[in-house]
Short mmCIF file of C-alpha atoms in Angstrom, two decimals:
data_model
loop_
_atom_site.label_atom_id
_atom_site.label_comp_id
_atom_site.label_asym_id
_atom_site.label_seq_id
_atom_site.Cartn_x
_atom_site.Cartn_y
_atom_site.Cartn_z
CA MET L 22 53.64 -96.28 -108.07
CA SER L 23 54.76 -92.65 -108.25
CA ASP L 24 52.74 -89.78 -109.73
CA HIS L 25 55.16 -89.71 -112.65
CA GLU L 26 54.41 -93.35 -113.45
CA GLN L 27 50.65 -92.92 -113.03
CA GLN L 28 50.37 -89.95 -115.37
CA PRO L 29 52.47 -89.77 -118.53
CA ALA L 30 53.86 -86.39 -119.43
CA SER L 31 51.21 -84.33 -121.11
CA SER L 32 51.24 -81.22 -123.22
CA ARG L 33 49.12 -79.31 -120.68
CA GLY L 34 52.08 -77.82 -118.86
CA LYS L 35 53.65 -78.16 -115.45
CA VAL L 36 51.27 -75.89 -113.52
CA LEU L 37 48.15 -77.56 -114.93
CA ASP L 38 49.60 -81.03 -114.34
CA ALA L 39 50.49 -80.04 -110.76
CA LEU L 40 46.90 -78.94 -110.12
CA ALA L 41 45.61 -82.26 -111.52
CA ARG L 42 48.03 -84.24 -109.30
CA ALA L 43 46.93 -82.26 -106.23
CA GLU L 44 43.31 -83.12 -106.96
CA ARG L 45 44.09 -86.83 -107.39
CA LYS L 46 45.66 -86.87 -103.92
CA VAL L 47 42.36 -85.87 -102.28
CA PHE L 48 40.39 -88.82 -103.62
CA THR L 49 38.89 -90.86 -100.80
CA ARG L 50 38.71 -93.99 -102.97
CA PRO L 51 41.17 -95.06 -105.66
CA ALA L 52 40.10 -94.49 -109.25
CA PRO L 53 39.56 -97.56 -111.46
CA LYS L 54 42.87 -99.01 -112.66
CA SER L 55 42.06 -101.60 -115.33
CA ALA L 56 41.14 -100.53 -118.84
CA LYS L 57 37.82 -102.40 -118.59
CA ALA L 58 36.90 -100.71 -115.29
CA GLN L 59 37.93 -97.30 -116.62
CA MET L 60 35.87 -97.82 -119.77
CA LYS L 61 32.88 -98.96 -117.71
CA PHE L 62 33.16 -95.87 -115.51
CA LEU L 63 33.39 -93.51 -118.49
CA LEU L 64 30.42 -95.21 -120.14
CA THR L 65 28.42 -94.78 -116.93
CA ARG L 66 29.29 -91.06 -116.86
CA ALA L 67 28.29 -90.80 -120.56
CA LYS L 68 24.98 -92.58 -119.86
CA GLY L 69 26.06 -95.58 -121.97
CA SER L 70 26.99 -93.61 -125.09
CA THR L 71 29.86 -95.43 -126.78
CA LYS L 72 30.00 -92.58 -129.32
CA ALA L 73 30.62 -89.96 -126.60
CA VAL L 74 33.33 -92.05 -124.91
CA ALA L 75 34.99 -92.86 -128.25
CA GLU L 76 35.13 -89.15 -129.14
CA ARG L 77 36.47 -88.27 -125.72
CA LEU L 78 39.26 -90.87 -125.96
CA GLY L 79 39.98 -90.41 -129.67
CA VAL L 80 39.22 -94.02 -130.59
CA SER L 81 36.51 -95.85 -132.53
CA ARG L 82 33.20 -96.94 -131.01
CA ARG L 83 34.20 -100.54 -131.74
CA THR L 84 37.34 -100.12 -129.59
CA VAL L 85 35.21 -98.87 -126.70
CA GLU L 86 32.88 -101.86 -127.10
CA ARG L 87 35.81 -104.32 -127.14
CA TYR L 88 37.25 -102.92 -123.89
CA ARG L 89 33.81 -102.92 -122.25
CA ALA L 90 33.34 -106.58 -123.22
CA GLY L 91 36.83 -107.49 -122.02
CA LYS L 92 37.99 -108.60 -125.47
CA LEU L 93 40.81 -106.04 -125.30
CA THR L 94 42.65 -105.57 -122.01
CA THR L 95 45.99 -103.86 -122.64
CA PRO L 96 45.67 -100.45 -124.30
CA GLN L 97 48.45 -98.79 -126.22
CA LYS L 98 50.32 -96.00 -124.44
CA ARG L 99 48.27 -93.14 -125.89
CA LEU L 100 44.94 -94.77 -125.07
CA GLN L 101 46.14 -95.77 -121.59
CA ALA L 102 47.12 -92.15 -120.89
CA ALA L 103 43.75 -90.93 -122.15
CA LEU L 104 41.87 -93.50 -120.04
CA VAL L 105 43.76 -92.49 -116.88
CA GLU L 106 43.35 -88.77 -117.50
CA GLU L 107 39.65 -88.92 -118.43
CA THR L 108 38.75 -91.30 -115.60
CA GLU L 109 40.55 -89.26 -112.98
CA SER L 110 39.14 -85.99 -114.31
CA ASP L 111 35.60 -87.29 -113.63
CA TRP L 112 36.34 -89.34 -110.50
CA GLN L 113 34.70 -88.20 -107.25
CA PRO L 114 33.44 -84.82 -108.42
CA GLN L 115 31.84 -84.02 -105.05
CA VAL L 116 35.07 -84.68 -103.12
CA ARG L 117 37.01 -82.56 -105.60
CA ALA L 118 34.42 -79.75 -105.42
CA GLN L 119 34.48 -79.69 -101.60
CA VAL L 120 38.27 -79.53 -101.44
CA ARG L 121 38.42 -76.82 -104.12
CA ALA L 122 35.73 -74.76 -102.35
CA ALA L 123 37.52 -74.98 -99.00
CA ALA L 124 40.86 -74.01 -100.59
CA ALA L 125 39.29 -71.05 -102.38
CA THR L 126 37.43 -69.70 -99.35
CA SER L 127 39.30 -70.52 -96.17
CA ARG L 128 42.25 -72.91 -96.36
CA GLY L 129 44.30 -71.82 -99.33
CA MET L 130 46.90 -74.28 -100.54
CA MET L 131 50.62 -74.94 -100.44
CA VAL L 132 52.86 -74.57 -103.48
CA GLU L 133 56.36 -75.94 -103.94
CA VAL L 134 58.16 -74.65 -107.01
CA THR L 135 61.62 -74.71 -108.49
CA ALA L 136 61.94 -72.06 -111.17
CA TYR L 137 63.88 -69.06 -112.37
CA PHE L 138 62.54 -65.96 -110.56
CA GLY L 139 63.15 -62.45 -111.87
CA PHE L 140 62.25 -59.33 -109.90
CA THR L 141 61.26 -55.71 -110.40
CA CYS L 142 60.77 -53.20 -107.64
CA THR L 143 60.10 -49.48 -107.42
CA GLY L 144 63.46 -47.74 -107.58
CA SER L 145 65.62 -50.87 -107.86
CA SER L 146 65.89 -54.28 -109.40
CA ASP L 147 67.38 -57.58 -108.45
CA ASP L 148 68.97 -60.05 -110.81
CA GLY L 149 66.85 -63.10 -111.28
CA ARG L 150 67.98 -66.55 -110.25
CA ARG L 151 66.84 -70.13 -109.80
CA ARG L 152 65.04 -70.67 -106.51
CA GLN L 153 63.26 -73.49 -104.76
CA ILE L 154 60.33 -72.10 -102.79
CA THR L 155 57.67 -73.67 -100.60
CA THR L 156 54.93 -71.34 -99.38
CA ASP L 157 51.23 -71.01 -98.67
CA ILE L 158 48.95 -69.36 -101.21
CA SER L 159 46.03 -67.35 -99.87
CA PRO L 160 42.45 -68.42 -100.67
CA THR L 161 42.02 -65.30 -102.83
CA TYR L 162 44.73 -66.46 -105.21
CA VAL L 163 43.62 -70.10 -105.04
CA LYS L 164 40.15 -69.00 -106.16
CA GLN L 165 41.62 -67.10 -109.13
CA ILE L 166 43.88 -70.00 -110.11
CA LEU L 167 41.06 -72.57 -109.95
CA GLU L 168 38.68 -70.29 -111.87
CA LEU L 169 41.27 -69.82 -114.61
CA GLN L 170 41.87 -73.58 -114.72
CA GLU L 171 38.13 -74.28 -115.08
CA ALA L 172 37.87 -71.64 -117.81
CA GLY L 173 40.48 -73.51 -119.86
CA ALA L 174 43.46 -71.26 -119.14
CA THR L 175 46.81 -72.10 -120.67
CA GLU L 176 50.05 -72.53 -118.80
CA GLU L 177 51.06 -69.00 -119.81
CA ASP L 178 47.77 -67.64 -118.42
CA LEU L 179 48.47 -69.22 -115.02
CA HIS L 180 52.12 -68.17 -114.59
CA PRO L 181 51.42 -64.50 -113.70
CA ILE L 182 48.79 -65.29 -111.05
CA VAL L 183 50.89 -68.05 -109.47
CA ALA L 184 53.92 -65.72 -109.46
CA GLU L 185 51.82 -62.97 -107.86
CA ALA L 186 50.58 -65.38 -105.18
CA ILE L 187 54.15 -66.48 -104.41
CA THR L 188 55.32 -62.86 -104.34
CA GLU L 189 52.65 -61.93 -101.80
CA SER L 190 53.23 -64.83 -99.44
CA TYR L 191 56.97 -65.47 -99.78
CA PHE L 192 58.75 -62.35 -100.96
CA THR L 193 56.62 -59.57 -99.42
CA GLU L 194 55.31 -61.64 -96.48
CA TRP L 195 51.69 -60.53 -96.96
CA GLY L 196 52.66 -56.89 -97.53
CA THR L 197 54.93 -56.45 -94.50
CA ARG L 198 58.15 -55.91 -96.49
CA ALA L 199 59.55 -55.17 -99.97
CA ASP L 200 56.74 -52.81 -100.93
CA GLY L 201 56.23 -52.73 -104.70
CA LEU L 202 58.20 -55.90 -105.39
CA ARG L 203 57.01 -57.96 -108.32
CA ALA L 204 58.37 -61.42 -109.10
CA ASP L 205 57.89 -63.37 -112.31
CA PHE L 206 58.93 -66.92 -112.93
CA THR L 207 60.03 -68.73 -116.03
CA SER L 208 61.74 -72.01 -116.76
CA VAL L 209 59.65 -73.93 -114.24
CA GLU L 210 61.62 -77.07 -113.41
CA SER L 211 59.06 -78.53 -111.03
CA ILE L 212 55.90 -77.46 -109.27
CA SER L 213 53.43 -79.14 -106.95
CA PHE L 214 50.35 -78.00 -105.07
CA ARG L 215 48.82 -79.41 -101.90
CA PHE L 216 45.25 -78.70 -100.83
#
């Protein structure tokens, strides 16, 4: 099953979805797949509170109880998407934290993006164009990106920092060329991160 099939399109945005997909790839054990197992996991995390799980999923307490008991087994699309997203967001928090800490302090991470890049530079400019870029992002930028994500940043909040990270590593090669160049990206077609 591909990432696209596992996670329905969400309204979070492409950068935020790419960060979530990158985190799912570091899991050492697969997350629960059945609705009953996902509900049981979420109830365990909520210390048995059907009210908390119902609010989190946007359903009634009775619906939560029916899935826990196995009386309901096939959720509608919206509930299935919520179950997958909420389960995977809480799955293996220690593994996720270790990978994020290593990426933010020593390893950095890889980004692959296809987007429209526009440029400004002291004394000149370059017409923007669509590019497909794969490059490393330094731990300094990874730390900023992950902190913004945890603080609830929007897609628009993340674009400038991701563009700056790509500029530093790809366009200016860590400050060895194109002094003063600044790249911005818009119209992100696809993006993925790898820890």
